[in-house]
mmCIF file of C-alpha atoms in Angstrom:
data_model
loop_
_atom_site.group_PDB
_atom_site.id
_atom_site.type_symbol
_atom_site.label_atom_id
_atom_site.label_comp_id
_atom_site.label_asym_id
_atom_site.label_seq_id
_atom_site.Cartn_x
_atom_site.Cartn_y
_atom_site.Cartn_z
ATOM 1 C CA UNK A 1 75.793 -35.108 -135.326
ATOM 2 C CA UNK A 2 73.278 -32.433 -136.184
ATOM 3 C CA UNK A 3 70.365 -33.201 -138.586
ATOM 4 C CA UNK A 4 67.711 -30.899 -140.035
ATOM 5 C CA UNK A 5 64.704 -32.122 -141.964
ATOM 6 C CA UNK A 6 62.392 -29.104 -141.400
ATOM 7 C CA UNK A 7 63.404 -27.541 -144.696
ATOM 8 C CA UNK A 8 66.317 -28.720 -146.907
ATOM 9 C CA UNK A 9 67.960 -31.887 -145.622
ATOM 10 C CA UNK A 10 71.066 -31.166 -143.663
ATOM 11 C CA UNK A 11 73.244 -33.573 -141.694
ATOM 12 C CA UNK A 12 76.648 -32.581 -140.284
ATOM 13 C CA UNK A 13 79.325 -34.274 -138.280
ATOM 14 C CA UNK A 14 82.034 -31.930 -136.948
ATOM 15 C CA UNK A 15 80.478 -29.260 -139.194
ATOM 16 C CA UNK A 16 81.121 -31.398 -142.272
ATOM 17 C CA UNK A 17 78.105 -32.255 -144.390
ATOM 18 C CA UNK A 18 77.426 -35.961 -144.810
ATOM 19 C CA UNK A 19 74.434 -35.509 -147.086
ATOM 20 C CA UNK A 20 75.020 -37.352 -150.415
ATOM 21 C CA UNK A 21 74.280 -35.732 -153.713
ATOM 22 C CA UNK A 22 72.645 -38.769 -155.224
ATOM 23 C CA UNK A 23 68.848 -39.015 -154.833
ATOM 24 C CA UNK A 24 68.317 -42.510 -153.388
ATOM 25 C CA UNK A 25 70.978 -42.301 -150.655
ATOM 26 C CA UNK A 26 69.474 -38.977 -149.692
ATOM 27 C CA UNK A 27 66.112 -40.711 -149.268
ATOM 28 C CA UNK A 28 67.624 -43.355 -147.017
ATOM 29 C CA UNK A 29 69.367 -40.789 -144.861
ATOM 30 C CA UNK A 30 66.208 -38.756 -144.534
ATOM 31 C CA UNK A 31 64.099 -41.722 -143.532
ATOM 32 C CA UNK A 32 66.634 -42.942 -140.998
ATOM 33 C CA UNK A 33 66.970 -39.419 -139.562
ATOM 34 C CA UNK A 34 63.224 -39.132 -138.924
ATOM 35 C CA UNK A 35 63.494 -42.146 -136.558
ATOM 36 C CA UNK A 36 66.854 -41.894 -134.720
ATOM 37 C CA UNK A 37 67.566 -44.988 -132.703
ATOM 38 C CA UNK A 38 64.834 -46.995 -134.358
ATOM 39 C CA UNK A 39 65.463 -49.898 -136.803
ATOM 40 C CA UNK A 40 63.978 -49.217 -140.239
ATOM 41 C CA UNK A 41 63.294 -52.601 -141.881
ATOM 42 C CA UNK A 42 64.929 -53.340 -145.189
ATOM 43 C CA UNK A 43 61.539 -53.773 -146.933
ATOM 44 C CA UNK A 44 60.524 -50.304 -145.797
ATOM 45 C CA UNK A 45 63.743 -48.774 -147.138
ATOM 46 C CA UNK A 46 63.260 -50.602 -150.434
ATOM 47 C CA UNK A 47 59.644 -49.463 -150.733
ATOM 48 C CA UNK A 48 60.702 -45.902 -150.149
ATOM 49 C CA UNK A 49 63.332 -46.091 -152.905
ATOM 50 C CA UNK A 50 61.613 -48.197 -155.543
ATOM 51 C CA UNK A 51 57.965 -48.489 -154.519
ATOM 52 C CA UNK A 52 56.457 -51.834 -155.358
ATOM 53 C CA UNK A 53 58.552 -52.312 -158.533
ATOM 54 C CA UNK A 54 61.777 -53.678 -156.968
ATOM 55 C CA UNK A 55 64.732 -54.453 -159.251
ATOM 56 C CA UNK A 56 66.372 -57.862 -158.950
ATOM 57 C CA UNK A 57 69.475 -56.187 -157.473
ATOM 58 C CA UNK A 58 67.446 -54.246 -154.857
ATOM 59 C CA UNK A 59 69.199 -55.696 -151.781
ATOM 60 C CA UNK A 60 72.669 -55.403 -153.201
ATOM 61 C CA UNK A 61 72.007 -51.857 -154.321
ATOM 62 C CA UNK A 62 70.582 -50.871 -150.962
ATOM 63 C CA UNK A 63 73.741 -52.244 -149.269
ATOM 64 C CA UNK A 64 75.814 -50.133 -151.614
ATOM 65 C CA UNK A 65 73.904 -46.982 -150.621
ATOM 66 C CA UNK A 66 74.434 -47.805 -146.985
ATOM 67 C CA UNK A 67 78.176 -48.299 -147.641
ATOM 68 C CA UNK A 68 78.246 -44.852 -149.376
ATOM 69 C CA UNK A 69 76.618 -43.204 -146.423
ATOM 70 C CA UNK A 70 79.061 -44.863 -144.004
ATOM 71 C CA UNK A 71 82.010 -43.628 -146.025
ATOM 72 C CA UNK A 72 80.721 -40.084 -145.806
ATOM 73 C CA UNK A 73 80.238 -40.491 -142.064
ATOM 74 C CA UNK A 74 83.714 -41.918 -141.606
ATOM 75 C CA UNK A 75 85.282 -39.081 -143.582
ATOM 76 C CA UNK A 76 83.513 -36.445 -141.447
ATOM 77 C CA UNK A 77 84.235 -38.256 -138.180
ATOM 78 C CA UNK A 78 87.949 -38.499 -138.845
ATOM 79 C CA UNK A 79 90.445 -41.182 -137.841
ATOM 80 C CA UNK A 80 90.419 -40.285 -134.136
ATOM 81 C CA UNK A 81 86.700 -40.835 -133.553
ATOM 82 C CA UNK A 82 85.760 -42.928 -130.544
ATOM 83 C CA UNK A 83 83.153 -44.842 -132.577
ATOM 84 C CA UNK A 84 83.050 -46.043 -136.140
ATOM 85 C CA UNK A 85 80.681 -45.177 -138.938
ATOM 86 C CA UNK A 86 79.232 -48.660 -138.581
ATOM 87 C CA UNK A 87 78.296 -47.751 -134.976
ATOM 88 C CA UNK A 88 76.474 -44.652 -136.085
ATOM 89 C CA UNK A 89 74.761 -46.139 -139.132
ATOM 90 C CA UNK A 90 74.279 -49.598 -137.618
ATOM 91 C CA UNK A 91 73.080 -52.859 -139.098
ATOM 92 C CA UNK A 92 70.490 -54.781 -137.103
ATOM 93 C CA UNK A 93 68.575 -57.946 -137.883
ATOM 94 C CA UNK A 94 66.254 -57.034 -140.698
ATOM 95 C CA UNK A 95 67.196 -53.395 -141.082
ATOM 96 C CA UNK A 96 69.373 -50.429 -140.271
ATOM 97 C CA UNK A 97 69.258 -47.607 -137.731
ATOM 98 C CA UNK A 98 70.886 -44.211 -137.161
ATOM 99 C CA UNK A 99 72.330 -44.316 -133.663
ATOM 100 C CA UNK A 100 72.172 -40.681 -132.720
ATOM 101 C CA UNK A 101 70.216 -39.008 -129.875
ATOM 102 C CA UNK A 102 66.797 -37.748 -130.773
ATOM 103 C CA UNK A 103 67.954 -34.273 -129.764
ATOM 104 C CA UNK A 104 70.320 -34.299 -132.728
ATOM 105 C CA UNK A 105 67.317 -34.001 -135.145
ATOM 106 C CA UNK A 106 65.410 -30.709 -135.395
ATOM 107 C CA UNK A 107 62.028 -32.584 -135.415
ATOM 108 C CA UNK A 108 62.620 -33.522 -131.770
ATOM 109 C CA UNK A 109 62.964 -29.924 -130.621
ATOM 110 C CA UNK A 110 60.060 -28.886 -132.798
ATOM 111 C CA UNK A 111 57.695 -31.529 -131.408
ATOM 112 C CA UNK A 112 58.773 -30.856 -127.854
ATOM 113 C CA UNK A 113 58.149 -27.129 -128.158
ATOM 114 C CA UNK A 114 54.835 -27.782 -129.876
ATOM 115 C CA UNK A 115 53.712 -30.071 -127.098
ATOM 116 C CA UNK A 116 54.761 -27.550 -124.432
ATOM 117 C CA UNK A 117 52.960 -24.804 -126.259
ATOM 118 C CA UNK A 118 49.747 -26.870 -126.598
ATOM 119 C CA UNK A 119 49.793 -27.659 -122.861
ATOM 120 C CA UNK A 120 50.270 -23.994 -122.004
ATOM 121 C CA UNK A 121 47.414 -23.133 -124.352
ATOM 122 C CA UNK A 122 45.130 -25.679 -122.771
ATOM 123 C CA UNK A 123 45.971 -24.319 -119.307
ATOM 124 C CA UNK A 124 45.328 -20.728 -120.332
ATOM 125 C CA UNK A 125 48.959 -19.557 -120.171
ATOM 126 C CA UNK A 126 48.729 -17.593 -123.398
ATOM 127 C CA UNK A 127 52.086 -15.793 -123.306
ATOM 128 C CA UNK A 128 53.947 -19.019 -122.747
ATOM 129 C CA UNK A 129 51.860 -20.816 -125.363
ATOM 130 C CA UNK A 130 52.508 -18.127 -128.008
ATOM 131 C CA UNK A 131 56.247 -18.152 -127.158
ATOM 132 C CA UNK A 132 56.684 -21.939 -127.344
ATOM 133 C CA UNK A 133 54.663 -22.296 -130.522
ATOM 134 C CA UNK A 134 56.493 -19.476 -132.202
ATOM 135 C CA UNK A 135 59.854 -20.955 -131.333
ATOM 136 C CA UNK A 136 58.676 -24.312 -132.658
ATOM 137 C CA UNK A 137 57.660 -22.697 -135.989
ATOM 138 C CA UNK A 138 60.984 -20.764 -136.182
ATOM 139 C CA UNK A 139 62.811 -24.099 -136.502
ATOM 140 C CA UNK A 140 61.307 -24.528 -139.987
ATOM 141 C CA UNK A 141 63.455 -23.308 -142.908
ATOM 142 C CA UNK A 142 61.082 -24.262 -145.639
ATOM 143 C CA UNK A 143 58.818 -27.190 -146.552
ATOM 144 C CA UNK A 144 60.003 -30.476 -144.886
ATOM 145 C CA UNK A 145 62.651 -32.287 -146.893
ATOM 146 C CA UNK A 146 62.127 -29.799 -149.749
ATOM 147 C CA UNK A 147 65.233 -30.925 -151.585
ATOM 148 C CA UNK A 148 64.685 -34.698 -151.257
ATOM 149 C CA UNK A 149 62.784 -36.730 -153.860
ATOM 150 C CA UNK A 150 60.298 -38.541 -151.667
ATOM 151 C CA UNK A 151 58.904 -42.026 -152.177
ATOM 152 C CA UNK A 152 55.736 -43.459 -150.650
ATOM 153 C CA UNK A 153 57.081 -43.648 -147.077
ATOM 154 C CA UNK A 154 58.656 -40.203 -146.929
ATOM 155 C CA UNK A 155 55.637 -38.748 -148.674
ATOM 156 C CA UNK A 156 53.469 -39.699 -145.745
ATOM 157 C CA UNK A 157 56.044 -38.350 -143.268
ATOM 158 C CA UNK A 158 56.239 -35.031 -145.107
ATOM 159 C CA UNK A 159 52.464 -34.683 -145.166
ATOM 160 C CA UNK A 160 52.293 -35.486 -141.447
ATOM 161 C CA UNK A 161 54.924 -32.831 -140.667
ATOM 162 C CA UNK A 162 53.270 -30.218 -142.835
ATOM 163 C CA UNK A 163 49.877 -30.857 -141.261
ATOM 164 C CA UNK A 164 51.476 -30.554 -137.807
ATOM 165 C CA UNK A 165 53.091 -27.244 -138.835
ATOM 166 C CA UNK A 166 49.741 -25.854 -139.903
ATOM 167 C CA UNK A 167 48.037 -26.939 -136.670
ATOM 168 C CA UNK A 168 50.808 -25.430 -134.563
ATOM 169 C CA UNK A 169 50.595 -22.159 -136.561
ATOM 170 C CA UNK A 170 46.785 -22.102 -136.075
ATOM 171 C CA UNK A 171 47.227 -22.665 -132.359
ATOM 172 C CA UNK A 172 49.861 -19.927 -132.123
ATOM 173 C CA UNK A 173 47.455 -17.486 -133.824
ATOM 174 C CA UNK A 174 44.770 -18.524 -131.246
ATOM 175 C CA UNK A 175 47.139 -17.650 -128.457
ATOM 176 C CA UNK A 176 48.014 -14.325 -130.081
ATOM 177 C CA UNK A 177 44.318 -13.538 -130.505
ATOM 178 C CA UNK A 178 43.762 -14.189 -126.823
ATOM 179 C CA UNK A 179 46.513 -11.688 -126.131
ATOM 180 C CA UNK A 180 44.891 -8.971 -128.187
ATOM 181 C CA UNK A 181 47.282 -9.047 -131.080
ATOM 182 C CA UNK A 182 44.533 -9.088 -133.725
ATOM 183 C CA UNK A 183 45.782 -6.074 -135.663
ATOM 184 C CA UNK A 184 49.195 -7.717 -136.012
ATOM 185 C CA UNK A 185 47.664 -10.932 -137.437
ATOM 186 C CA UNK A 186 45.474 -9.690 -140.263
ATOM 187 C CA UNK A 187 48.188 -9.730 -142.866
ATOM 188 C CA UNK A 188 49.365 -13.224 -141.894
ATOM 189 C CA UNK A 189 45.814 -14.546 -141.898
ATOM 190 C CA UNK A 190 44.981 -12.984 -145.209
ATOM 191 C CA UNK A 191 47.903 -14.890 -146.702
ATOM 192 C CA UNK A 192 46.959 -18.127 -144.962
ATOM 193 C CA UNK A 193 43.298 -18.179 -146.102
ATOM 194 C CA UNK A 194 44.518 -17.475 -149.644
ATOM 195 C CA UNK A 195 46.810 -20.586 -149.348
ATOM 196 C CA UNK A 196 44.126 -22.708 -147.638
ATOM 197 C CA UNK A 197 40.871 -21.535 -149.211
ATOM 198 C CA UNK A 198 38.724 -24.202 -147.559
ATOM 199 C CA UNK A 199 40.266 -24.192 -144.027
ATOM 200 C CA UNK A 200 37.463 -23.144 -141.725
ATOM 201 C CA UNK A 201 39.686 -22.685 -138.629
ATOM 202 C CA UNK A 202 41.947 -20.181 -140.352
ATOM 203 C CA UNK A 203 38.897 -18.355 -141.783
ATOM 204 C CA UNK A 204 37.377 -18.088 -138.318
ATOM 205 C CA UNK A 205 40.581 -16.590 -136.982
ATOM 206 C CA UNK A 206 40.681 -14.095 -139.877
ATOM 207 C CA UNK A 207 37.065 -13.098 -139.240
ATOM 208 C CA UNK A 208 37.719 -12.517 -135.535
ATOM 209 C CA UNK A 209 40.954 -10.625 -136.092
ATOM 210 C CA UNK A 210 39.312 -8.404 -138.720
ATOM 211 C CA UNK A 211 36.271 -7.759 -136.597
ATOM 212 C CA UNK A 212 38.348 -6.787 -133.564
ATOM 213 C CA UNK A 213 40.404 -4.479 -135.816
ATOM 214 C CA UNK A 214 37.209 -2.561 -136.731
ATOM 215 C CA UNK A 215 36.772 -4.215 -140.081
ATOM 216 C CA UNK A 216 33.406 -5.862 -139.643
ATOM 217 C CA UNK A 217 32.489 -5.658 -143.361
ATOM 218 C CA UNK A 218 35.754 -7.344 -144.408
ATOM 219 C CA UNK A 219 35.210 -10.026 -141.791
ATOM 220 C CA UNK A 220 31.733 -10.751 -143.273
ATOM 221 C CA UNK A 221 33.207 -10.794 -146.718
ATOM 222 C CA UNK A 222 35.696 -13.516 -145.704
ATOM 223 C CA UNK A 223 32.755 -15.657 -144.625
ATOM 224 C CA UNK A 224 30.805 -14.934 -147.858
ATOM 225 C CA UNK A 225 33.697 -16.000 -150.014
ATOM 226 C CA UNK A 226 34.385 -19.147 -148.012
ATOM 227 C CA UNK A 227 30.723 -20.138 -148.149
ATOM 228 C CA UNK A 228 30.675 -19.617 -151.882
ATOM 229 C CA UNK A 229 33.714 -21.887 -152.334
ATOM 230 C CA UNK A 230 32.397 -24.643 -150.083
ATOM 231 C CA UNK A 231 29.042 -24.699 -151.875
ATOM 232 C CA UNK A 232 30.545 -24.565 -155.378
ATOM 233 C CA UNK A 233 33.434 -27.045 -154.771
ATOM 234 C CA UNK A 234 31.938 -29.442 -152.199
ATOM 235 C CA UNK A 235 28.258 -28.818 -152.147
ATOM 236 C CA UNK A 236 28.223 -28.094 -148.397
ATOM 237 C CA UNK A 237 27.516 -25.173 -146.133
ATOM 238 C CA UNK A 238 30.078 -23.933 -143.571
ATOM 239 C CA UNK A 239 30.089 -25.774 -140.234
ATOM 240 C CA UNK A 240 27.515 -24.769 -137.544
ATOM 241 C CA UNK A 241 30.089 -23.030 -135.356
ATOM 242 C CA UNK A 242 31.335 -20.946 -138.340
ATOM 243 C CA UNK A 243 27.736 -20.047 -139.161
ATOM 244 C CA UNK A 244 27.222 -18.953 -135.507
ATOM 245 C CA UNK A 245 30.406 -16.900 -135.653
ATOM 246 C CA UNK A 246 29.022 -15.194 -138.761
ATOM 247 C CA UNK A 247 25.761 -14.385 -136.930
ATOM 248 C CA UNK A 248 27.710 -13.095 -133.928
ATOM 249 C CA UNK A 249 29.637 -10.685 -136.137
ATOM 250 C CA UNK A 250 26.379 -9.496 -137.708
ATOM 251 C CA UNK A 251 24.832 -9.001 -134.241
ATOM 252 C CA UNK A 252 28.005 -7.366 -132.813
ATOM 253 C CA UNK A 253 28.059 -9.957 -130.032
ATOM 254 C CA UNK A 254 30.059 -8.689 -127.002
ATOM 255 C CA UNK A 255 31.516 -12.209 -126.657
ATOM 256 C CA UNK A 256 33.661 -11.512 -129.732
ATOM 257 C CA UNK A 257 35.499 -8.885 -127.790
ATOM 258 C CA UNK A 258 36.858 -11.413 -125.266
ATOM 259 C CA UNK A 259 40.601 -11.209 -125.726
ATOM 260 C CA UNK A 260 42.321 -12.913 -122.836
ATOM 261 C CA UNK A 261 41.071 -14.518 -119.641
ATOM 262 C CA UNK A 262 39.539 -17.850 -118.532
ATOM 263 C CA UNK A 263 38.405 -18.908 -121.965
ATOM 264 C CA UNK A 264 40.411 -21.963 -123.040
ATOM 265 C CA UNK A 265 39.150 -22.742 -126.459
ATOM 266 C CA UNK A 266 40.259 -22.330 -130.049
ATOM 267 C CA UNK A 267 38.939 -19.362 -132.038
ATOM 268 C CA UNK A 268 37.131 -21.825 -134.330
ATOM 269 C CA UNK A 269 35.207 -23.224 -131.317
ATOM 270 C CA UNK A 270 34.175 -19.878 -129.871
ATOM 271 C CA UNK A 271 30.619 -20.680 -130.952
ATOM 272 C CA UNK A 272 30.717 -24.438 -130.744
ATOM 273 C CA UNK A 273 27.497 -26.013 -129.591
#
């Protein structure tokens, strides 16, 4: 079985899709797929589907959805399968679980590569960090579960995954900046700060990339616009480290030219206290 949640929901057995078209069974499959081998309690599944307003027939309807999923599994597995659909989508006391290896779900590979990349970054192995983090990001084919109507449980999971994706992207950019790839990053960072107009880490990366690309004035303009938004929207000044980065750019601080080497910090923390 192969399952993808980093983008549109996809689940295949023997290259046959087992993803239902109906919305609520899709939610169940998505939630079970995020935690392969783990029992998801019936109340959790019900909350995902109906929230706190449970219909009187909630349990019976949930069991019907599980039956529909098992029928799709059985059809894809074929009559000669060594295990039954009930073995794959199993009933346990108080809940259900999808008995597939974690490696069958793309999130597992993503999180493994992200962890390897972070470790390499922390140890100063910038080429390996950039490679692992880039491969992790390449597993994404769009926003997580983009074609699934999410309830309260999946909504939290999707936000967690999207936040993780942004963190991994930020760290990959840090590694690329260490490797002197600033000119290649300016377009990507321009797009990112437009999408995340209050994200100080991304703005610090854009400022450094632009400065190293000989665009000091544009780097200062990035800071000016961010400061204006933070004051207008939140009533706060940029963080102290971002203010120090701004001053370093004004002063043409040689420390800004550090590309690769022993420094093992994020771009945002170049001027941390």
